Amino acid sequence: MKNIQSDLNEHLLRQNFTSTEEKEKLQLENCQKKAKNFVELENGIAILSDLKNNKSYIYAGKFADELNIFKDKNVQEIESIWKKELFDQLNSEDVLQKHILELQFFQFIKNIPFEQRKDYCVISRLRISEKQNQKSLIHKMFYFSNSENCNTELSLCLYNFDFFQSDSYTGMIINTATGNINYQAEAENSTFLSIREKEILKMTQQGKKSKEIAEILFISINTVNRHRQNIIEKMRVSNTTEACTMASKLKWI
């Protein structure tokens, strides 16, 4: 099974980007201002990733000095959406959970009305590696979408110290307008797929064919195939193999 970064690359970087150059530039400049303002106000680190061009802009405040990273305080550009220099300072298990949550968030954001997307973000608590005296940081991530085709074009990650120390990872999707919280553990047990759809997907993952699944569940082959098609449409994937891989990574099955 491919690693989670490969999955994120496939879904984030291989979208059908069709917005005009003028709109792309305007949205990028707007997000760059947000990143700069955050760093000036919070002394944190802001990383703005351009998903269409697979590059990132790094804005580093004094917080970066504590981690001994991003020493150049001018805006840095890197040809990647991955921030290895930062991730190397963090608990590796927490980084993995962070990436799983981001994949869940990407799946979630695709299936809500465009006008509501701006109200959602990801928040996670990430432990800094042991050599950093068990401190932790807060990570917030926002996706910015294109109004024409609803593709996610930019992601903005904000990092600063967690002043309410904890010895464990925490991740959640929040609605900043209503205060509603969807904890990562709840997202893993998502009702996005019905119980029957999860059953069929699990059996498909085990290599069972539609006829065999139908016999086990005492339903018709047509019903099994209809559930398969519903799963593909809900998850916006190409086939049930891809759906199984994605659902497994998201811990839905």
Coordinates of C-alpha atoms in Angstrom, one line a residue, residues 2-18 50-55 81-82 103 106 110 143 149-154 236-238 242 246:
K2 CA 1.3 3.4 -0.9
N3 CA 2.3 5.8 1.9
I4 CA 0.0 8.6 2.9
Q5 CA 2.1 11.3 1.3
S6 CA 1.7 9.5 -2.1
D7 CA -2.0 9.5 -1.6
L8 CA -2.0 13.2 -0.7
N9 CA 0.1 13.9 -3.8
E10 CA -2.3 12.1 -6.0
H11 CA -5.4 13.9 -4.7
L12 CA -4.0 17.3 -4.2
L13 CA -1.5 17.7 -7.1
R14 CA -3.5 15.9 -9.8
Q15 CA -6.7 17.9 -9.7
N16 CA -8.0 19.4 -12.9
F17 CA -6.8 23.0 -12.4
T18 CA -8.6 25.3 -14.8
D50 CA 0.6 26.1 -4.3
L51 CA -0.9 22.8 -5.3
K52 CA -1.1 23.5 -9.0
N53 CA 2.6 24.2 -9.3
N54 CA 3.8 21.9 -6.4
K55 CA 5.7 24.6 -4.6
I81 CA 4.4 20.9 -0.8
W82 CA 6.3 18.9 1.9
L103 CA -6.5 13.4 3.6
F106 CA -9.7 16.9 1.6
K110 CA -15.0 18.0 -1.6
Y143 CA -7.8 24.9 2.0
N149 CA -14.6 24.2 -10.5
C150 CA -14.3 23.9 -6.7
N151 CA -10.8 22.4 -6.9
T152 CA -8.5 23.0 -3.9
E153 CA -5.7 25.2 -5.2
L154 CA -3.9 26.4 -2.1
R236 CA -15.2 10.5 -6.0
V237 CA -12.8 7.8 -7.0
S238 CA -12.3 5.9 -10.2
E242 CA -9.1 2.9 -5.2
M246 CA -8.7 5.3 0.4

